[in-house]
Amino acid sequence: SQKIEQNSEALNIQEGKTATLTCNYTNYSPAYLQWYRQDPGRGPVFLLLIRENEKEKRKERLKVTFDTTLKQSLFHITASQPADSATYLCALYYSGYSTLTFGKGTMLLVSP
Amino acid sequence: NAGVTQTPKFQVLKTGQSMTLQCAQDMNHEYMSWYRQDPGMGLRLIHYSVGAGITDQGEVPNGYNVSRSTTEDFPLRLLSAAPSQTSVYFCASSYARESTEAFFGQGTRLTVV
């Protein structure tokens, strides 16, 4: 079965720095990969989607890369702010299936 | 726009009791799904539906039933609650099977004692 790995340890960074979160997967590459943000006590909120034939996607301060050779996606938040503190989830979608498979998420803590 | 609405937000059940978690969306989405989220386990798919009248099992379906009689509603039934079903439950919807994004409800925190 497909395995998705996100760093289980919280990532602590200072305000203004770039946060980089990692999502690794095993076996075959998904049709697309998504990143979500989840705040305590709330449901996940969609941030970005990147397809298997795309190398990079940007949205404001967010950037996602997708390397099918390394079987890895990187999620960057530039000029991070304390309001960016949350848990970030990656999710993979495979053609032929009807479901998103989520990683366990990485908590990001941005200190002032 | 309400989006995805889940009720109740909190629930305590006794072992063996049954209940239904409600989920409704007002975006005319075809695809709906139920997840449970446990510490250290991430989101795990329970059941999903690709349209009215069509449902299928996910990763952890045992102990749960679903039905999809309308596009808007996708209730999750716990048949005989067990302490192992203590979790936070999320309902999600998306426009189609292969969609750009999933919209999640606020979650239902269920405790089975």
mmCIF file of C-alpha atoms in Angstrom:
data_model
loop_
_atom_site.group_PDB
_atom_site.id
_atom_site.type_symbol
_atom_site.label_atom_id
_atom_site.label_comp_id
_atom_site.label_asym_id
_atom_site.label_seq_id
_atom_site.Cartn_x
_atom_site.Cartn_y
_atom_site.Cartn_z
ATOM 1 C CA SER A 1 0.000 0.000 0.000
ATOM 2 C CA GLN A 2 1.059 3.569 -0.515
ATOM 3 C CA LYS A 3 2.943 5.193 2.321
ATOM 4 C CA ILE A 4 3.124 8.956 2.838
ATOM 5 C CA GLU A 5 5.704 10.423 5.167
ATOM 6 C CA GLN A 6 5.669 13.868 6.670
ATOM 7 C CA ASN A 7 8.012 14.943 9.415
ATOM 8 C CA SER A 8 6.250 14.156 12.668
ATOM 9 C CA GLU A 9 8.381 16.584 14.631
ATOM 10 C CA ALA A 10 7.209 20.168 14.783
ATOM 11 C CA LEU A 11 9.134 22.697 12.734
ATOM 12 C CA ASN A 12 10.067 25.801 14.720
ATOM 13 C CA ILE A 13 11.206 28.868 12.803
ATOM 14 C CA GLN A 14 11.494 32.590 13.353
ATOM 15 C CA GLU A 15 9.210 35.122 11.780
ATOM 16 C CA GLY A 16 10.435 36.294 8.395
ATOM 17 C CA LYS A 17 12.286 33.071 7.568
ATOM 18 C CA THR A 18 11.239 30.532 4.944
ATOM 19 C CA ALA A 19 9.546 27.395 6.221
ATOM 20 C CA THR A 20 10.074 24.224 4.207
ATOM 21 C CA LEU A 21 7.927 21.168 4.818
ATOM 22 C CA THR A 22 8.492 17.773 3.228
ATOM 23 C CA CYS A 23 6.137 15.102 1.919
ATOM 24 C CA ASN A 24 7.649 11.810 0.770
ATOM 25 C CA TYR A 25 5.793 8.879 -0.721
ATOM 26 C CA THR A 26 6.563 5.329 -1.737
ATOM 27 C CA ASN A 27 5.727 3.295 -4.825
ATOM 28 C CA TYR A 28 4.189 5.010 -7.827
ATOM 29 C CA SER A 29 3.570 8.720 -8.279
ATOM 30 C CA PRO A 30 0.113 10.223 -7.814
ATOM 31 C CA ALA A 31 -1.839 12.043 -10.499
ATOM 32 C CA TYR A 32 -1.681 15.072 -8.272
ATOM 33 C CA LEU A 33 -0.685 16.160 -4.825
ATOM 34 C CA GLN A 34 -2.400 18.679 -2.577
ATOM 35 C CA TRP A 35 -1.413 20.640 0.493
ATOM 36 C CA TYR A 36 -3.849 21.576 3.254
ATOM 37 C CA ARG A 37 -3.646 23.692 6.378
ATOM 38 C CA GLN A 38 -5.339 22.611 9.592
ATOM 39 C CA ASP A 39 -5.795 24.775 12.674
ATOM 40 C CA PRO A 40 -6.595 23.237 16.078
ATOM 41 C CA GLY A 41 -10.250 22.222 16.322
ATOM 42 C CA ARG A 42 -10.919 22.985 12.669
ATOM 43 C CA GLY A 43 -11.187 21.032 9.444
ATOM 44 C CA PRO A 44 -8.380 21.093 6.861
ATOM 45 C CA VAL A 45 -8.389 23.944 4.363
ATOM 46 C CA PHE A 46 -7.065 23.515 0.818
ATOM 47 C CA LEU A 47 -3.983 25.533 -0.136
ATOM 48 C CA LEU A 48 -2.387 24.290 -3.351
ATOM 49 C CA LEU A 49 -2.523 21.484 -5.889
ATOM 50 C CA ILE A 50 0.316 20.323 -8.128
ATOM 51 C CA ARG A 51 -0.005 17.735 -10.906
ATOM 52 C CA GLU A 52 2.505 15.024 -11.731
ATOM 53 C CA ASN A 53 3.638 16.835 -14.892
ATOM 54 C CA GLU A 54 4.262 20.108 -13.030
ATOM 55 C CA LYS A 55 7.512 20.922 -11.288
ATOM 56 C CA GLU A 56 6.418 23.957 -9.272
ATOM 57 C CA LYS A 57 3.338 25.943 -8.277
ATOM 58 C CA ARG A 58 3.130 29.289 -6.519
ATOM 59 C CA LYS A 59 0.407 31.184 -4.721
ATOM 60 C CA GLU A 60 1.341 34.414 -2.947
ATOM 61 C CA ARG A 61 3.913 33.420 -0.267
ATOM 62 C CA LEU A 62 3.405 29.695 -0.881
ATOM 63 C CA LYS A 63 5.391 27.491 -3.234
ATOM 64 C CA VAL A 64 5.067 23.774 -3.873
ATOM 65 C CA THR A 65 7.494 21.588 -5.797
ATOM 66 C CA PHE A 66 6.962 18.055 -7.008
ATOM 67 C CA ASP A 67 9.842 15.720 -7.861
ATOM 68 C CA THR A 68 8.585 12.365 -9.145
ATOM 69 C CA THR A 69 12.140 11.013 -9.320
ATOM 70 C CA LEU A 70 12.745 11.654 -5.629
ATOM 71 C CA LYS A 71 9.076 10.875 -4.854
ATOM 72 C CA GLN A 72 8.908 14.059 -2.869
ATOM 73 C CA SER A 73 7.006 17.309 -2.593
ATOM 74 C CA LEU A 74 8.328 20.368 -0.790
ATOM 75 C CA PHE A 75 6.050 23.070 0.578
ATOM 76 C CA HIS A 76 7.586 26.486 1.193
ATOM 77 C CA ILE A 77 6.199 29.487 3.044
ATOM 78 C CA THR A 78 8.327 32.555 2.482
ATOM 79 C CA ALA A 79 8.434 35.527 4.884
ATOM 80 C CA SER A 80 6.669 33.387 7.470
ATOM 81 C CA GLN A 81 4.404 34.973 10.057
ATOM 82 C CA PRO A 82 3.105 33.769 13.441
ATOM 83 C CA ALA A 83 -0.319 33.456 11.761
ATOM 84 C CA ASP A 84 1.179 30.708 9.576
ATOM 85 C CA SER A 85 1.486 28.477 12.647
ATOM 86 C CA ALA A 86 -0.667 25.416 11.977
ATOM 87 C CA THR A 87 -0.450 21.795 10.921
ATOM 88 C CA TYR A 88 0.151 21.236 7.219
ATOM 89 C CA LEU A 89 -1.070 18.083 5.512
ATOM 90 C CA CYS A 90 -0.135 16.664 2.153
ATOM 91 C CA ALA A 91 -2.615 14.497 0.267
ATOM 92 C CA LEU A 92 -2.128 12.301 -2.771
ATOM 93 C CA TYR A 93 -4.642 11.371 -5.455
ATOM 94 C CA TYR A 94 -4.180 8.401 -7.787
ATOM 95 C CA SER A 95 -6.048 8.039 -11.073
ATOM 96 C CA GLY A 96 -8.281 5.010 -10.977
ATOM 97 C CA TYR A 97 -9.029 5.481 -7.308
ATOM 98 C CA SER A 98 -11.623 7.816 -5.909
ATOM 99 C CA THR A 99 -9.908 8.906 -2.761
ATOM 100 C CA LEU A 100 -7.358 11.276 -1.340
ATOM 101 C CA THR A 101 -4.745 9.702 0.914
ATOM 102 C CA PHE A 102 -3.434 12.042 3.586
ATOM 103 C CA GLY A 103 -0.137 12.216 5.378
ATOM 104 C CA LYS A 104 -0.117 12.671 9.142
ATOM 105 C CA GLY A 105 0.867 16.302 8.882
ATOM 106 C CA THR A 106 3.663 18.495 10.186
ATOM 107 C CA MET A 107 3.108 21.199 12.769
ATOM 108 C CA LEU A 108 4.717 24.536 11.976
ATOM 109 C CA LEU A 109 5.399 27.035 14.759
ATOM 110 C CA VAL A 110 6.476 30.525 13.761
ATOM 111 C CA SER A 111 7.751 32.623 16.628
ATOM 112 C CA PRO A 112 7.854 36.453 16.586
ATOM 113 C CA ASN B 1 -22.450 30.059 1.518
ATOM 114 C CA ALA B 2 -22.512 27.487 4.323
ATOM 115 C CA GLY B 3 -20.156 25.000 2.603
ATOM 116 C CA VAL B 4 -19.991 21.683 4.488
ATOM 117 C CA THR B 5 -21.989 21.538 7.707
ATOM 118 C CA GLN B 6 -21.527 18.805 10.290
ATOM 119 C CA THR B 7 -23.693 18.155 13.311
ATOM 120 C CA PRO B 8 -23.268 17.688 16.187
ATOM 121 C CA LYS B 9 -19.946 19.327 17.048
ATOM 122 C CA PHE B 10 -19.510 17.227 20.187
ATOM 123 C CA GLN B 11 -21.059 13.946 21.290
ATOM 124 C CA VAL B 12 -20.583 11.496 24.141
ATOM 125 C CA LEU B 13 -21.948 7.984 23.681
ATOM 126 C CA LYS B 14 -22.048 4.930 25.846
ATOM 127 C CA THR B 15 -20.624 1.703 24.502
ATOM 128 C CA GLY B 16 -23.241 -0.071 22.419
ATOM 129 C CA GLN B 17 -25.289 2.999 21.599
ATOM 130 C CA SER B 18 -25.940 3.973 18.003
ATOM 131 C CA MET B 19 -26.016 7.417 16.464
ATOM 132 C CA THR B 20 -25.845 9.286 13.184
ATOM 133 C CA LEU B 21 -23.380 12.021 12.360
ATOM 134 C CA GLN B 22 -24.919 14.440 9.922
ATOM 135 C CA CYS B 23 -23.158 16.043 6.965
ATOM 136 C CA ALA B 24 -24.695 18.427 4.462
ATOM 137 C CA GLN B 25 -23.172 20.505 1.669
ATOM 138 C CA ASP B 26 -24.749 23.249 -0.378
ATOM 139 C CA MET B 27 -22.230 23.388 -3.231
ATOM 140 C CA ASN B 28 -23.870 20.732 -5.426
ATOM 141 C CA HIS B 29 -20.770 18.546 -5.088
ATOM 142 C CA GLU B 30 -20.957 14.995 -6.400
ATOM 143 C CA TYR B 31 -18.198 13.557 -4.250
ATOM 144 C CA MET B 32 -18.489 13.274 -0.464
ATOM 145 C CA SER B 33 -16.412 11.410 2.071
ATOM 146 C CA TRP B 34 -15.994 10.719 5.780
ATOM 147 C CA TYR B 35 -12.645 10.667 7.579
ATOM 148 C CA ARG B 36 -11.630 10.043 11.130
ATOM 149 C CA GLN B 37 -8.611 11.753 12.646
ATOM 150 C CA ASP B 38 -6.736 10.260 15.562
ATOM 151 C CA PRO B 39 -3.514 11.481 17.204
ATOM 152 C CA GLY B 40 -0.515 10.115 15.347
ATOM 153 C CA MET B 41 -2.690 8.477 12.686
ATOM 154 C CA GLY B 42 -3.653 11.348 10.442
ATOM 155 C CA LEU B 43 -6.856 11.408 8.434
ATOM 156 C CA ARG B 44 -8.184 7.977 7.490
ATOM 157 C CA LEU B 45 -10.988 7.435 5.017
ATOM 158 C CA ILE B 46 -14.054 5.624 6.334
ATOM 159 C CA HIS B 47 -16.561 5.714 3.456
ATOM 160 C CA TYR B 48 -17.080 7.805 0.372
ATOM 161 C CA SER B 49 -19.703 8.496 -2.278
ATOM 162 C CA VAL B 50 -19.253 9.527 -5.900
ATOM 163 C CA GLY B 51 -22.897 10.537 -6.284
ATOM 164 C CA ALA B 52 -26.417 9.999 -5.001
ATOM 165 C CA GLY B 53 -27.106 6.312 -4.516
ATOM 166 C CA ILE B 54 -23.435 5.269 -4.795
ATOM 167 C CA THR B 55 -21.206 4.594 -1.798
ATOM 168 C CA ASP B 56 -18.027 2.635 -1.215
ATOM 169 C CA GLN B 57 -15.716 1.669 1.606
ATOM 170 C CA GLY B 58 -12.515 3.399 2.486
ATOM 171 C CA GLU B 59 -9.603 2.326 4.634
ATOM 172 C CA VAL B 60 -11.444 1.854 7.954
ATOM 173 C CA PRO B 61 -15.134 1.099 7.273
ATOM 174 C CA ASN B 62 -15.879 -1.458 9.996
ATOM 175 C CA GLY B 63 -18.540 -0.349 12.461
ATOM 176 C CA TYR B 64 -19.860 2.416 10.203
ATOM 177 C CA ASN B 65 -22.643 2.648 7.630
ATOM 178 C CA VAL B 66 -23.410 5.351 5.099
ATOM 179 C CA SER B 67 -26.101 6.161 2.568
ATOM 180 C CA ARG B 68 -26.480 8.893 -0.036
ATOM 181 C CA SER B 69 -30.100 9.470 -0.918
ATOM 182 C CA THR B 70 -29.560 13.076 -2.025
ATOM 183 C CA THR B 71 -26.642 15.041 -3.455
ATOM 184 C CA GLU B 72 -26.611 17.301 -0.412
ATOM 185 C CA ASP B 73 -26.551 14.830 2.492
ATOM 186 C CA PHE B 74 -24.160 12.071 3.513
ATOM 187 C CA PRO B 75 -24.868 10.778 7.036
ATOM 188 C CA LEU B 76 -22.509 8.438 8.874
ATOM 189 C CA ARG B 77 -24.082 5.871 11.185
ATOM 190 C CA LEU B 78 -22.345 4.205 14.086
ATOM 191 C CA LEU B 79 -24.141 0.915 14.565
ATOM 192 C CA SER B 80 -22.931 -0.045 18.038
ATOM 193 C CA ALA B 81 -20.421 2.433 19.412
ATOM 194 C CA ALA B 82 -17.131 1.162 20.807
ATOM 195 C CA PRO B 83 -14.377 3.055 22.689
ATOM 196 C CA SER B 84 -12.121 2.522 19.636
ATOM 197 C CA GLN B 85 -14.446 4.835 17.709
ATOM 198 C CA THR B 86 -13.531 7.761 19.944
ATOM 199 C CA SER B 87 -12.146 10.205 17.415
ATOM 200 C CA VAL B 88 -12.711 13.424 15.514
ATOM 201 C CA TYR B 89 -14.803 12.856 12.394
ATOM 202 C CA PHE B 90 -14.610 15.044 9.320
ATOM 203 C CA CYS B 91 -16.920 15.139 6.353
ATOM 204 C CA ALA B 92 -15.579 16.476 3.061
ATOM 205 C CA SER B 93 -16.991 17.221 -0.362
ATOM 206 C CA SER B 94 -15.576 18.032 -3.762
ATOM 207 C CA TYR B 95 -17.002 18.905 -7.143
ATOM 208 C CA ALA B 96 -16.090 15.613 -8.789
ATOM 209 C CA ARG B 97 -14.076 12.455 -8.264
ATOM 210 C CA GLU B 98 -10.982 14.029 -9.742
ATOM 211 C CA SER B 99 -11.272 17.460 -8.313
ATOM 212 C CA THR B 100 -9.169 20.427 -7.523
ATOM 213 C CA GLU B 101 -9.844 20.554 -3.815
ATOM 214 C CA ALA B 102 -11.813 19.031 -0.978
ATOM 215 C CA PHE B 103 -13.922 21.176 1.344
ATOM 216 C CA PHE B 104 -14.077 19.981 4.930
ATOM 217 C CA GLY B 105 -16.618 20.471 7.668
ATOM 218 C CA GLN B 106 -15.680 21.654 11.146
ATOM 219 C CA GLY B 107 -15.609 18.154 12.543
ATOM 220 C CA THR B 108 -17.485 16.153 15.168
ATOM 221 C CA ARG B 109 -15.611 15.190 18.317
ATOM 222 C CA LEU B 110 -17.004 11.861 19.478
ATOM 223 C CA THR B 111 -16.207 10.207 22.773
ATOM 224 C CA VAL B 112 -17.393 6.662 23.502
ATOM 225 C CA VAL B 113 -17.292 5.692 27.167
#
